[in-house]
Amino acid sequence: MEYQELMKKAKKVSKNAYAKYSKFKVGACLLTEGGKVYEGCNFENSSYGLSICAERNAVGSAIADGEKKFVAIAIYSPKMYDCLPCGACRQVLHEFEIENGMDIITLGKEDIIVRKLDELLPQGFDL
Ligand code: THU
């Protein structure tokens, strides 16, 4: 799967985000080792701390389907160029990245930007 295509899916699913409080919609699309894709969007709650990020929502869908090795994730928000995952999501993604590391794909002003998760979360926690 092309990273451009992954970003297109993240963009599409961001429309379904439930961002009633922050008005900050986010969509994410995960790519597994076997080439499957799983989407997620953020959904908020009137008890603010219960809100779930798009990235972790996508991870949950993949895990529920038996997938645990991720190659890449595309993240999109209509409100921000280069929308990077929050610290909590970085650690959650680290848990399931492939041996070579996961690619984090965002959308800059011109084109997509590809980074390694390790750049965003050096020395992530492992047990
Ligand atoms: N959010 C995400 O879904 N992903 C991110 O990477 C950053 C933040 C959500 C959480 C909350 O619903 C809203 O964006 C504002 O923080």
Coordinates of C-alpha atoms and ligand atoms in Angstrom, one line a residue:
M1 CA 0.0 0.0 0.0
E2 CA 1.3 3.4 -1.0
Y3 CA 1.7 5.9 1.8
Q4 CA -0.2 8.4 -0.3
E5 CA -3.1 6.0 -0.3
L6 CA -2.8 5.4 3.4
M7 CA -3.0 9.2 4.0
K8 CA -6.1 9.4 1.8
K9 CA -7.8 6.8 4.0
A10 CA -6.8 8.7 7.2
K11 CA -8.3 11.9 5.6
K12 CA -11.5 10.1 4.8
V13 CA -12.0 8.6 8.3
S14 CA -11.2 11.9 10.0
K15 CA -14.6 13.1 8.8
N16 CA -16.2 10.6 11.2
A17 CA -14.4 11.9 14.3
Y18 CA -16.5 12.9 17.2
A19 CA -14.7 16.0 18.4
K20 CA -17.6 17.8 20.0
Y21 CA -15.5 19.6 22.6
S22 CA -12.1 20.3 21.0
K23 CA -13.5 20.6 17.4
F24 CA -10.1 19.0 16.5
K25 CA -10.9 16.0 14.2
V26 CA -8.2 13.4 13.6
G27 CA -8.1 10.4 11.4
A28 CA -5.5 7.6 11.4
C29 CA -4.8 4.7 9.1
L30 CA -2.5 1.8 10.1
L31 CA -0.7 -0.6 7.7
T32 CA 0.1 -4.1 9.0
E33 CA 3.1 -6.3 8.0
G34 CA 0.7 -8.3 5.9
G35 CA -0.6 -5.3 4.0
K36 CA -4.0 -4.9 5.8
V37 CA -5.2 -1.5 6.8
Y38 CA -7.2 -0.3 9.8
E39 CA -8.7 3.1 10.3
G40 CA -9.5 5.1 13.4
C41 CA -10.8 8.5 14.4
N42 CA -10.8 10.3 17.7
F43 CA -14.0 10.3 19.8
E44 CA -14.5 12.6 22.8
N45 CA -16.6 12.5 25.9
S46 CA -18.2 15.1 28.2
S47 CA -15.9 13.7 30.8
Y48 CA -12.9 15.0 28.8
G49 CA -10.3 12.6 30.0
L50 CA -12.1 9.7 28.5
S51 CA -11.5 10.9 25.0
I52 CA -9.6 8.5 22.7
C53 CA -7.1 9.5 20.0
A54 CA -7.5 8.4 16.4
E55 CA -4.2 6.5 16.5
R56 CA -5.2 4.3 19.5
N57 CA -8.6 3.8 18.0
A58 CA -7.0 2.4 14.9
V59 CA -4.7 0.2 17.0
G60 CA -7.7 -1.2 18.8
S61 CA -9.4 -2.2 15.6
A62 CA -6.3 -3.9 14.3
I63 CA -5.8 -5.8 17.6
A64 CA -9.4 -6.9 17.7
D65 CA -8.9 -8.4 14.2
G66 CA -5.8 -10.3 15.4
E67 CA -3.1 -8.0 13.9
K68 CA -0.1 -6.9 16.1
K69 CA 2.7 -5.9 13.7
F70 CA 2.5 -2.5 12.2
V71 CA 4.6 -1.1 9.4
A72 CA 3.2 2.5 9.2
I73 CA 0.5 4.8 10.3
A74 CA -0.8 7.9 8.5
I75 CA -2.3 10.7 10.7
Y76 CA -4.4 13.5 9.4
S77 CA -6.2 16.5 10.9
P78 CA -8.0 19.2 8.8
K79 CA -6.9 21.7 11.5
M80 CA -3.2 21.1 11.4
Y81 CA -0.3 20.5 9.0
D82 CA 2.1 17.8 10.2
C83 CA -0.2 16.5 12.9
L84 CA 2.0 14.2 15.0
P85 CA 0.8 11.6 17.5
C86 CA 0.6 12.6 21.2
G87 CA 3.1 11.0 23.7
A88 CA 0.6 8.4 24.9
C89 CA 0.0 7.2 21.3
R90 CA 3.7 7.1 20.5
Q91 CA 4.2 4.6 23.4
V92 CA 1.2 2.6 22.3
L93 CA 2.5 2.4 18.7
H94 CA 5.9 1.5 19.9
E95 CA 4.5 -1.7 21.5
F96 CA 3.4 -3.0 18.1
E97 CA 6.1 -1.8 15.7
I98 CA 7.9 -4.1 13.4
E99 CA 11.6 -5.0 13.9
N100 CA 12.7 -2.2 11.5
G101 CA 10.6 0.4 13.2
M102 CA 7.3 2.0 12.3
D103 CA 6.9 4.8 9.8
I104 CA 4.8 7.8 11.0
I105 CA 3.3 9.6 8.0
T106 CA 1.8 13.1 8.3
L107 CA 0.7 15.7 5.8
G108 CA 2.8 18.8 5.5
K109 CA 1.9 21.9 3.4
E110 CA 3.3 20.4 0.2
D111 CA 3.3 16.6 0.6
I112 CA 3.4 13.8 3.1
I113 CA 6.2 13.6 5.6
V114 CA 7.7 10.3 6.7
R115 CA 9.5 9.8 10.0
K116 CA 10.5 6.8 12.0
L117 CA 8.7 6.4 15.3
D118 CA 12.1 6.2 17.0
E119 CA 12.7 9.8 16.1
L120 CA 9.5 10.8 17.9
L121 CA 10.0 8.4 20.9
P122 CA 13.6 7.5 21.4
Q123 CA 14.0 4.6 23.8
G124 CA 10.4 3.8 24.2
F125 CA 9.5 1.7 27.2
D126 CA 9.6 -2.1 26.9
L127 CA 9.2 -4.9 29.5
Ligands
THU1 N1 -5.9 13.8 19.2 C1 -5.8 12.7 18.4 O1 -6.8 12.0 18.0 N2 -4.5 12.3 17.9 C2 -3.4 13.1 18.1 O2 -2.4 12.7 17.7 C3 -3.5 14.3 18.9 C4 -4.8 14.6 19.6 C5 -7.3 14.1 19.6 C6 -7.6 14.0 21.0 C7 -8.7 15.0 21.2 O3 -9.9 14.4 20.9 C8 -8.4 16.1 20.2 O4 -7.5 15.5 19.3 C9 -7.7 17.3 20.8 O5 -6.7 17.0 21.6

